[in-house]
Amino acid sequence: MSPEYIVPLGTSAAVPSGGRHFASLAYVAEAYVVLFDCGEGTQFRLIEAGIRTSRIRVIAISHLHGDHYLGLPGLLSTMVMQQRENPLVLIAPAPLEEVLALLPGIGTERRPFEIDFRAIESHFTSGRVYRNAPETSVGTGGFSITAAALDHTVTAYGFRLQADDRPGNLDVEKAVGLGVTEHDDYRALKSGKSVQATDGRIILPPDVVSPPVSGSSFAYVSDSRPCAAATELASEVDLLYHEATFGEDDRERALATGHSTAREAGEVAARASARRLVLGHFSARYPDAEVLADEARAVFPRVESAKELERYYLRNPDPPS
Amino acid sequence: MSPEYIVPLGTSAAVPSGGRHFASLAYVAEAYVVLFDCGEGTQFRLIEAGIRTSRIRVIAISHLHGDHYLGLPGLLSTMVMQQRENPLVLIAPAPLEEVLALLPGIGTERRPFEIDFRAIESHFTSGRVYRNAPETSVGTGGFSITAAALDHTVTAYGFRLQADDRPGNLDVEKAVGLGVTEHDDYRALKSGKSVQATDGRIILPPDVVSPPVSGSSFAYVSDSRPCAAATELASEVDLLYHEATFGEDDRERALATGHSTAREAGEVAARASARRLVLGHFSARYPDAEVLADEARAVFPRVESAKELERYYLRNPDPPS
């Protein structure tokens, strides 16, 4: 039912090591891709993941540390070269707009597409920063992104991507049997309105349409200390991607550098009643991130450490047809 | 005798394609590495090439198009994380200094090493931009870098790296036979000074020292139309790396975009009496760069198209000992 998945493109903290790359994560839905963070080399990781840049509708940047945004100028430059036409939504801390304007030689002054820059100002604490209208009258493909200020060494934001609920399926055979034969009536029923059948009877949506399916949800928290804003973003989410730069042995270091331990990430997932937790943003001190997943598992069972370029589905993927 | 070689780290023009990466090339000598250009992802390419960033003494940036410099902020940031201590020489068009100062989150304000920024001002045409003093009194390891303004769509510079001549080898046995036994006298003879033997005779350097070996030389020309400045930089050079973005079929496009065809690069090498030509900066239109080398070969025989991460020696490498 819900084919959305995430692909961690880079799971490294600060210094690339052990085959890990700088922070970036693609959220892939049928009709669009949302990119969270864009560390140096992200455009190459997208190629390796087989995700065309033309599919990216939104890029959300968590904070202005180099390992989270230095791939953005190059990605925009490549989009210019590729003659992208569709508008691009860019959600980021406000100062990034000026940075992009000052960088020479990235060609964005002659770009053939619009950048809808949603600047997050420094006084922002939490709220919706983007709403994507549904593609059709029955609500397919709509989603919202909310942001919330986290607890890091610089201003940093976490994000929640909430897909709209999907309308249920219409049982056409049953509708015809009840005397509803017009396409407009089918559409009305699917969008929750009642219609009149040929014999004058009023047909209500539940008579012929299965219940709506709740939209899937995803939260991205990197970089941050564990905090209430993270828990709020991740509330009952299908999948939470949370940074886990360190293990318990480095708890003091996590505190000093504004990062989380794996166990702390697990505690956020537990408090938020998240369905699934994927850890990322690993320090080079942890060549094997499984030890971090183990530490988180002590407080939250459904946890994995992110493997780059693998798919993590928000819900069970469709069985192969 | 001369183990210097170059390693093309990225040979792509503008858009990465077919496994090619953004412009960057490492010149590797025994005691140091000089990096020419630093496109996005260069720090990953250095890891793949097995070149430690701590060995880089100089970075020279040809021009401020994104594909030639966007990897620099991340590389500097990584050098900060790695607690580099040795000074770094940065040769680049002057505006880059301000760009680096304005970029947030790259940590260079708390770097533990000095950046010796050699800003090339817009009125500069040609001349020496850096001189590395030799490591020892007999002149090993010294080199100079000269720059010259090229002919591109924006201000762009080519570079020549000229290693100092190496002193010849002292025949100690012969020197002892002539009555020269002091270490200081050997050093004086190697540095070209005559000395007095125990019997009072004057011993001249050619009596006991083989002729000096001319220092190797390398020229880097990217991006540019063929021009006199490129020929001058490449004069009798051991190896010229010249951009060859297009083939003859795209000659008009080369002219319009300030680039060279492979044949034009060959003509520069021929006019300069270069010993060897390596082509790079290939347009995505040429998935097989061998066709470009073939076009250049019509006017200059000793030409190859660059393969990323391979070594190209400036002179014959030492035979395995």
XYZ file of C-alpha atoms in Angstrom:
642
model
C 0.000 0.000 0.000
C 2.739 2.434 0.989
C 5.862 2.135 -1.122
C 7.680 5.045 0.531
C 11.194 4.333 1.702
C 14.331 6.108 2.747
C 17.850 5.620 1.400
C 20.683 6.816 3.649
C 23.246 8.262 1.216
C 25.819 9.213 3.824
C 26.060 8.091 7.452
C 29.355 9.638 8.495
C 29.954 12.255 11.155
C 32.306 15.101 10.276
C 35.235 13.155 8.782
C 34.610 10.535 6.080
C 35.944 7.150 7.096
C 35.519 3.459 6.538
C 33.613 3.898 3.317
C 31.032 6.225 4.896
C 30.019 9.471 3.267
C 28.790 12.861 4.441
C 25.254 13.333 5.743
C 22.445 12.962 3.252
C 19.263 10.906 3.110
C 16.707 10.493 0.346
C 13.021 9.992 1.143
C 11.590 8.295 -1.934
C 7.862 8.301 -2.718
C 6.158 7.302 -5.938
C 5.802 10.872 -7.210
C 8.695 12.707 -5.606
C 11.925 12.588 -3.639
C 12.749 14.718 -0.613
C 16.418 15.069 0.249
C 17.385 15.636 3.886
C 20.810 17.268 4.163
C 23.313 17.411 1.357
C 26.897 16.868 2.436
C 29.759 17.021 -0.049
C 29.460 14.316 -2.700
C 25.692 13.850 -2.371
C 25.213 14.153 -6.136
C 27.528 11.183 -6.620
C 25.651 9.194 -3.987
C 22.385 9.917 -5.780
C 23.880 8.484 -8.975
C 25.011 5.377 -7.090
C 21.561 5.024 -5.521
C 19.939 5.336 -8.960
C 17.903 8.386 -7.916
C 17.609 10.983 -10.666
C 18.029 14.557 -9.444
C 14.990 15.578 -11.510
C 12.812 13.614 -9.057
C 13.890 15.751 -6.096
C 11.105 18.139 -5.204
C 12.342 19.360 -1.817
C 15.751 19.667 -0.184
C 15.741 20.269 3.570
C 19.000 21.296 5.249
C 19.188 20.708 9.000
C 22.013 23.085 9.860
C 24.994 24.895 8.423
C 27.845 22.646 9.401
C 29.871 21.795 6.333
C 29.261 18.059 6.488
C 25.514 18.695 6.112
C 25.377 21.275 3.310
C 28.578 21.498 1.247
C 27.167 19.254 -1.487
C 24.298 21.642 -2.169
C 26.108 24.194 -4.391
C 27.369 21.420 -6.654
C 23.997 19.699 -6.800
C 22.268 22.961 -7.758
C 24.983 23.582 -10.348
C 24.393 20.162 -11.867
C 20.639 20.823 -11.942
C 21.375 23.988 -13.944
C 23.566 22.020 -16.372
C 20.816 19.420 -16.729
C 18.374 22.200 -17.657
C 15.981 21.306 -14.868
C 12.615 23.005 -15.297
C 10.545 22.025 -12.273
C 10.688 24.332 -9.276
C 12.791 23.205 -6.342
C 11.789 23.806 -2.741
C 14.735 24.533 -0.470
C 14.111 24.507 3.291
C 17.128 25.717 5.239
C 18.433 28.041 7.913
C 18.072 31.577 6.532
C 21.802 32.397 6.174
C 22.186 29.719 3.494
C 20.382 31.905 0.948
C 23.111 34.529 1.105
C 25.851 31.899 1.027
C 24.451 30.448 -2.202
C 24.155 33.921 -3.716
C 27.802 34.695 -2.924
C 29.367 31.510 -4.273
C 30.920 32.185 -7.679
C 30.671 29.849 -10.619
C 27.715 27.671 -9.654
C 25.561 29.089 -12.433
C 22.381 29.482 -10.390
C 21.959 33.066 -11.616
C 21.077 31.612 -15.029
C 19.102 28.626 -13.802
C 16.029 27.696 -15.829
C 14.055 26.636 -12.722
C 12.642 28.452 -9.732
C 14.018 27.957 -6.231
C 11.284 28.323 -3.644
C 13.487 29.153 -0.672
C 11.796 28.537 2.663
C 14.190 30.313 4.978
C 13.964 29.222 8.601
C 14.663 32.338 10.645
C 16.623 32.179 13.879
C 13.578 32.895 16.085
C 11.674 29.877 14.679
C 10.910 27.098 17.158
C 8.487 24.726 15.430
C 5.757 24.578 12.811
C 4.888 23.632 9.270
C 7.443 24.831 6.730
C 6.048 23.259 3.567
C 2.819 21.814 2.225
C 2.742 19.929 -1.061
C -0.730 20.027 -2.577
C -2.134 16.651 -3.626
C -1.733 15.738 -7.293
C -5.383 14.900 -7.847
C -8.773 15.823 -6.456
C -8.786 12.630 -4.421
C -5.722 13.565 -2.468
C -2.923 11.348 -3.755
C 0.643 12.593 -3.261
C 0.038 15.410 -0.813
C 2.417 15.819 2.095
C 3.557 18.316 4.698
C 6.906 19.013 6.279
C 7.166 20.405 9.777
C 10.388 21.572 11.370
C 11.458 22.057 14.968
C 14.548 23.623 16.534
C 16.819 20.968 18.029
C 19.606 21.157 20.600
C 22.997 21.344 18.851
C 26.090 23.555 18.977
C 24.614 25.754 16.247
C 21.024 26.439 15.204
C 19.755 23.117 13.865
C 16.375 21.765 12.835
C 14.732 18.388 12.739
C 12.007 17.570 10.222
C 8.877 15.464 9.997
C 7.440 14.463 6.648
C 3.767 13.555 6.954
C 2.018 12.115 3.897
C -1.678 12.919 3.534
C -4.143 10.170 4.370
C -5.035 8.240 1.237
C -8.704 7.790 0.327
C -10.029 4.240 0.492
C -10.693 2.159 -2.597
C -14.040 2.443 -4.388
C -15.903 -0.833 -5.004
C -17.170 0.032 -8.510
C -19.192 -3.158 -8.923
C -21.043 -2.463 -5.690
C -21.575 1.190 -6.662
C -23.063 0.194 -10.030
C -25.308 -2.286 -8.211
C -26.548 0.577 -6.022
C -27.266 2.680 -9.107
C -24.208 4.974 -9.135
C -22.753 5.040 -12.656
C -21.272 8.512 -13.199
C -17.497 9.087 -12.973
C -18.055 12.407 -11.174
C -20.059 10.590 -8.518
C -17.245 8.077 -7.999
C -14.808 10.924 -7.496
C -17.201 12.634 -5.052
C -17.595 9.440 -3.034
C -13.825 8.895 -2.885
C -13.335 12.439 -1.648
C -15.867 11.816 1.151
C -19.070 13.275 -0.311
C -22.401 11.500 -0.589
C -24.213 11.227 -3.936
C -27.690 10.424 -5.232
C -28.237 7.133 -7.044
C -30.413 6.798 -10.176
C -33.348 5.680 -8.011
C -33.072 8.720 -5.761
C -31.414 6.955 -2.854
C -28.571 8.769 -1.043
C -25.351 6.748 -1.164
C -22.827 7.500 1.579
C -19.054 7.031 1.050
C -18.759 4.166 3.585
C -21.349 2.233 1.534
C -18.899 1.765 -1.354
C -15.471 3.101 -0.283
C -13.100 1.311 2.092
C -11.781 3.351 5.043
C -9.021 5.860 4.314
C -5.434 4.778 4.877
C -3.450 6.982 7.219
C -0.497 8.670 5.536
C 2.961 7.440 6.368
C 5.276 9.573 8.444
C 9.024 10.016 8.791
C 11.190 12.077 11.124
C 14.781 13.181 10.545
C 16.809 14.265 13.569
C 20.459 15.143 12.921
C 22.388 16.723 14.616
C 21.088 17.055 18.161
C 21.195 16.144 21.795
C 18.080 14.162 22.706
C 15.351 16.759 23.261
C 11.602 17.314 23.532
C 11.469 18.771 20.014
C 12.900 15.540 18.601
C 10.355 13.473 20.516
C 7.535 15.697 19.271
C 8.675 15.396 15.637
C 8.918 11.626 15.954
C 5.567 11.139 17.693
C 4.098 7.806 16.496
C 6.098 8.114 13.308
C 6.537 5.110 11.010
C 10.286 5.619 10.893
C 12.635 7.853 12.834
C 16.132 8.470 11.511
C 18.100 9.762 14.481
C 21.752 10.592 14.767
C 23.795 8.332 17.028
C 27.266 9.764 16.714
C 28.591 8.016 19.806
C 28.161 5.046 22.119
C 27.747 5.084 25.892
C 31.503 5.106 26.455
C 31.606 8.503 24.752
C 28.609 9.981 26.553
C 30.626 12.951 27.836
C 31.865 13.646 24.332
C 28.302 13.518 23.000
C 27.277 16.087 25.592
C 30.244 18.328 24.792
C 29.690 18.260 21.029
C 25.893 18.510 20.962
C 25.362 14.954 19.748
C 23.433 11.883 20.939
C 24.502 8.450 21.996
C 22.772 5.492 20.389
C 20.992 4.714 23.647
C 19.728 8.290 23.852
C 18.385 7.987 20.302
C 16.603 4.811 21.412
C 15.095 6.704 24.345
C 13.740 9.372 21.982
C 12.173 6.653 19.804
C 10.619 4.997 22.871
C 9.200 8.230 24.299
C 7.829 9.138 20.849
C 6.259 5.693 20.362
C 7.956 5.510 16.978
C 7.419 2.307 15.017
C 10.975 1.918 13.773
C 14.324 3.582 14.438
C 17.263 3.823 12.054
C 20.510 5.220 13.454
C 23.042 7.262 11.478
C 25.770 9.950 11.610
C 28.362 7.623 13.074
C 31.657 8.798 14.473
C 34.768 7.282 12.891
C 35.373 5.766 16.360
C 32.724 3.185 15.471
C 33.805 1.317 12.348
C 31.122 -1.257 13.215
C 27.860 0.594 13.825
C 26.141 -2.607 14.963
C 27.511 -2.008 18.453
C 25.560 1.257 18.464
C 22.333 -0.466 17.391
C 22.895 -2.967 20.211
C 23.161 -0.161 22.759
C 19.926 1.428 21.525
C 18.167 -1.943 21.544
C 18.410 -1.976 25.334
C 15.704 0.707 25.420
C 13.934 0.379 22.039
C 13.595 -2.956 20.238
C 12.969 -2.032 16.591
C 16.277 -0.396 15.755
C 18.895 -0.783 13.031
C 22.090 1.024 12.172
C 21.838 2.608 8.726
C 23.708 0.976 5.866
C 24.384 3.416 3.043
C 22.395 2.961 -0.177
C 20.015 0.380 1.379
C 16.262 0.922 1.346
C 14.328 1.222 4.596
C 10.592 1.048 3.976
C 8.276 3.136 6.106
C 5.724 0.317 6.037
C 5.741 -3.160 4.584
C 6.412 -2.823 0.884
C 3.934 -4.175 -1.620
C 4.460 -7.873 -2.261
C 5.920 -8.382 -5.750
C 3.015 -8.553 -8.203
C 66.154 9.389 -10.595
C 62.906 11.342 -10.692
C 60.009 9.595 -9.064
C 57.547 12.486 -9.507
C 54.212 11.580 -11.011
C 50.723 12.958 -11.400
C 47.445 11.261 -10.499
C 44.330 12.646 -12.215
C 41.646 12.449 -9.496
C 38.816 13.806 -11.627
C 38.653 14.193 -15.415
C 35.069 15.301 -15.901
C 33.827 18.580 -17.341
C 31.000 20.320 -15.498
C 28.610 17.378 -15.017
C 29.870 14.103 -13.537
C 29.202 11.174 -15.856
C 30.394 7.731 -16.787
C 32.309 7.260 -13.579
C 34.274 10.484 -14.020
C 34.686 12.974 -11.200
C 35.147 16.717 -10.888
C 38.436 18.369 -11.748
C 41.384 17.642 -9.505
C 44.893 16.388 -10.044
C 47.619 15.452 -7.573
C 51.290 16.049 -8.333
C 53.174 13.628 -6.129
C 56.837 14.073 -5.265
C 58.864 12.274 -2.638
C 58.555 15.021 -0.046
C 55.272 16.724 -0.906
C 52.039 16.734 -2.887
C 50.666 19.666 -4.866
C 46.965 19.588 -5.662
C 45.756 21.307 -8.812
C 42.058 22.187 -8.574
C 39.707 20.707 -6.035
C 36.250 19.894 -7.396
C 33.530 18.485 -5.160
C 34.500 15.084 -3.783
C 38.263 15.559 -4.119
C 38.842 14.455 -0.513
C 37.187 11.112 -1.336
C 39.311 10.759 -4.459
C 42.452 11.369 -2.394
C 41.422 8.516 -0.085
C 40.864 6.256 -3.088
C 44.235 7.240 -4.520
C 45.906 6.514 -1.177
C 47.233 10.062 -0.851
C 47.113 11.377 2.706
C 45.928 14.981 2.973
C 48.771 15.692 5.388
C 51.193 15.325 2.450
C 49.587 18.200 0.531
C 51.798 21.247 0.781
C 50.185 23.425 -1.901
C 46.715 23.653 -3.425
C 46.442 25.680 -6.648
C 42.958 26.600 -7.904
C 42.738 27.503 -11.590
C 39.445 29.409 -11.552
C 36.231 29.855 -9.637
C 33.857 27.635 -11.550
C 32.172 25.250 -9.151
C 33.535 22.090 -10.736
C 37.081 23.279 -9.980
C 36.832 24.522 -6.398
C 33.728 23.259 -4.540
C 35.671 20.447 -2.870
C 38.029 22.897 -1.175
C 35.832 23.950 1.798
C 35.256 20.314 2.733
C 38.916 19.389 2.318
C 39.985 22.297 4.556
C 37.314 21.282 7.064
C 38.654 17.739 7.136
C 42.198 19.076 7.614
C 40.915 20.969 10.675
C 39.282 17.794 12.042
C 42.520 15.899 11.454
C 44.391 18.528 13.499
C 46.799 19.295 10.680
C 49.739 21.330 11.888
C 51.825 22.062 8.818
C 51.101 25.285 6.961
C 49.142 25.008 3.734
C 49.849 27.170 0.704
C 46.726 28.110 -1.211
C 47.173 29.688 -4.643
C 43.887 30.926 -6.074
C 42.017 33.807 -7.671
C 41.720 36.499 -4.987
C 37.907 36.340 -4.488
C 38.199 32.806 -3.103
C 39.645 34.131 0.162
C 36.429 35.994 0.971
C 34.292 33.037 -0.101
C 36.107 30.758 2.328
C 35.771 33.329 5.106
C 32.006 33.602 4.567
C 31.171 29.897 4.445
C 29.644 28.828 7.767
C 30.475 25.622 9.548
C 33.775 24.665 7.926
C 35.725 25.280 11.123
C 38.659 27.080 9.535
C 38.413 29.889 12.115
C 39.721 27.416 14.705
C 42.219 25.634 12.457
C 45.489 24.638 14.080
C 47.487 25.311 10.891
C 48.386 28.402 8.915
C 46.974 29.050 5.460
C 49.467 30.966 3.340
C 46.995 32.424 0.849
C 48.653 33.525 -2.383
C 45.842 35.556 -3.904
C 46.129 36.048 -7.654
C 44.719 39.498 -8.334
C 42.695 40.217 -11.461
C 45.458 42.348 -13.070
C 47.979 39.475 -12.873
C 49.181 38.110 -16.203
C 52.099 35.798 -15.449
C 54.915 35.189 -13.009
C 56.105 33.134 -10.101
C 53.482 32.680 -7.378
C 55.327 30.318 -5.061
C 58.824 29.150 -4.257
C 59.436 26.188 -2.009
C 62.882 26.362 -0.461
C 64.963 23.212 -0.780
C 64.968 20.892 2.214
C 68.734 20.626 2.466
C 71.794 22.683 1.713
C 72.373 20.661 -1.443
C 69.066 21.640 -2.934
C 66.845 18.577 -2.740
C 63.078 19.162 -2.816
C 62.982 22.786 -3.918
C 60.429 23.823 -6.519
C 58.689 26.853 -7.949
C 55.196 27.402 -9.266
C 54.520 29.982 -11.927
C 51.057 31.004 -13.056
C 49.755 32.640 -16.219
C 46.347 34.026 -17.155
C 44.598 31.783 -19.669
C 41.733 32.394 -22.074
C 38.460 31.175 -20.529
C 34.968 32.585 -19.901
C 36.093 33.789 -16.473
C 39.504 34.709 -15.094
C 41.463 31.459 -15.122
C 45.098 30.527 -14.576
C 47.389 27.805 -15.743
C 50.330 26.637 -13.660
C 53.837 25.299 -14.145
C 55.605 23.386 -11.418
C 59.363 23.420 -11.902
C 61.496 21.291 -9.620
C 64.955 22.626 -8.845
C 67.883 21.011 -10.608
C 69.366 18.248 -8.491
C 73.071 18.295 -7.761
C 75.090 15.512 -9.323
C 76.430 12.575 -7.329
C 79.758 12.858 -5.545
C 82.292 10.111 -6.260
C 83.595 9.769 -2.695
C 86.290 7.237 -3.575
C 87.696 9.537 -6.206
C 87.514 12.518 -3.838
C 89.431 10.640 -1.147
C 92.002 9.662 -3.762
C 92.450 13.353 -4.579
C 92.928 14.153 -0.908
C 89.471 15.484 0.002
C 88.273 13.824 3.198
C 86.137 16.374 5.090
C 82.340 16.127 5.032
C 82.051 19.919 4.738
C 84.204 19.798 1.619
C 81.933 17.154 0.062
C 78.916 19.358 0.710
C 80.706 22.371 -0.788
C 81.645 20.396 -3.914
C 78.041 19.152 -4.350
C 76.729 22.698 -4.051
C 79.135 23.810 -6.819
C 82.030 25.229 -4.828
C 85.686 24.276 -5.233
C 87.756 23.121 -2.239
C 91.386 22.677 -1.328
C 92.772 19.149 -0.967
C 95.185 18.087 1.783
C 98.150 18.608 -0.595
C 96.972 22.149 -1.404
C 95.565 21.375 -4.841
C 92.309 23.059 -5.807
C 89.594 20.498 -6.564
C 86.779 21.681 -8.814
C 83.260 20.204 -8.598
C 83.401 18.586 -12.072
C 86.478 16.644 -10.922
C 84.423 14.539 -8.511
C 80.726 15.384 -9.002
C 78.621 14.190 -11.937
C 76.689 16.883 -13.837
C 73.536 18.214 -12.164
C 70.231 16.668 -13.198
C 67.709 19.151 -14.517
C 64.591 19.377 -12.389
C 61.403 17.884 -13.761
C 58.619 20.146 -14.910
C 54.849 19.913 -15.205
C 52.220 22.240 -16.619
C 48.504 22.266 -15.787
C 46.161 24.025 -18.236
C 42.448 23.809 -17.425
C 40.171 25.486 -18.438
C 41.215 27.438 -21.518
C 41.145 28.027 -25.219
C 44.558 27.251 -26.709
C 46.665 30.353 -26.072
C 50.213 31.706 -25.948
C 50.194 31.661 -22.152
C 49.505 27.922 -22.184
C 52.339 27.346 -24.653
C 54.693 29.424 -22.519
C 53.796 27.498 -19.349
C 54.325 24.199 -21.147
C 57.611 25.125 -22.795
C 59.765 21.957 -22.964
C 57.899 20.584 -19.986
C 58.185 16.897 -19.082
C 54.431 16.536 -18.919
C 51.593 18.827 -19.923
C 48.100 18.156 -18.598
C 45.786 20.090 -20.904
C 42.022 20.191 -20.970
C 40.398 18.630 -24.034
C 36.719 19.092 -23.309
C 35.643 18.463 -26.896
C 36.567 16.801 -30.157
C 36.817 18.394 -33.594
C 33.099 17.871 -34.249
C 32.384 20.223 -31.361
C 34.946 22.866 -32.320
C 32.315 25.627 -32.404
C 31.114 24.634 -28.970
C 34.676 24.718 -27.651
C 35.047 28.234 -28.981
C 31.725 29.340 -27.487
C 32.428 27.905 -24.039
C 36.098 28.880 -23.712
C 37.398 25.322 -23.987
C 39.854 23.439 -26.199
C 39.464 20.546 -28.559
C 41.831 17.618 -28.175
C 43.575 18.568 -31.421
C 44.070 22.115 -30.135
C 45.606 20.705 -26.943
C 47.940 18.678 -29.149
C 48.898 21.826 -31.034
C 49.786 23.570 -27.765
C 51.968 20.598 -26.765
C 53.685 20.633 -30.171
C 54.336 24.377 -30.137
C 55.670 24.119 -26.571
C 57.918 21.145 -27.425
C 56.447 19.317 -24.459
C 57.728 15.788 -23.893
C 54.382 14.227 -23.047
C 50.742 15.292 -23.140
C 47.922 13.973 -20.960
C 44.399 15.106 -21.849
C 41.592 15.653 -19.310
C 38.366 17.552 -18.467
C 36.263 15.520 -20.856
C 32.718 16.449 -21.815
C 30.060 13.834 -21.093
C 29.633 13.697 -24.886
C 32.786 11.582 -24.983
C 32.256 8.469 -22.899
C 35.354 7.035 -24.597
C 38.136 9.597 -24.296
C 40.421 7.538 -26.525
C 38.813 9.160 -29.553
C 40.050 12.499 -28.190
C 43.599 11.190 -27.761
C 43.441 9.944 -31.360
C 42.489 13.403 -32.606
C 45.372 14.997 -30.704
C 47.784 12.346 -31.976
C 47.404 13.750 -35.488
C 49.479 16.753 -34.398
C 51.425 15.474 -31.359
C 52.515 11.863 -31.005
C 53.114 11.387 -27.269
C 49.572 11.832 -25.998
C 47.214 9.883 -23.746
C 43.770 10.513 -22.363
C 43.833 10.632 -18.577
C 42.473 7.668 -16.663
C 41.446 8.603 -13.153
C 43.625 7.338 -10.290
C 46.401 6.113 -12.616
C 49.958 7.342 -12.233
C 51.656 9.288 -15.015
C 55.370 9.653 -14.362
C 57.115 12.847 -15.402
C 60.185 10.819 -16.360
C 60.944 7.137 -16.406
C 60.405 5.800 -12.912
C 63.243 4.106 -11.113
C 63.616 0.462 -12.091
C 62.499 -1.749 -9.188
C 65.522 -2.308 -6.938
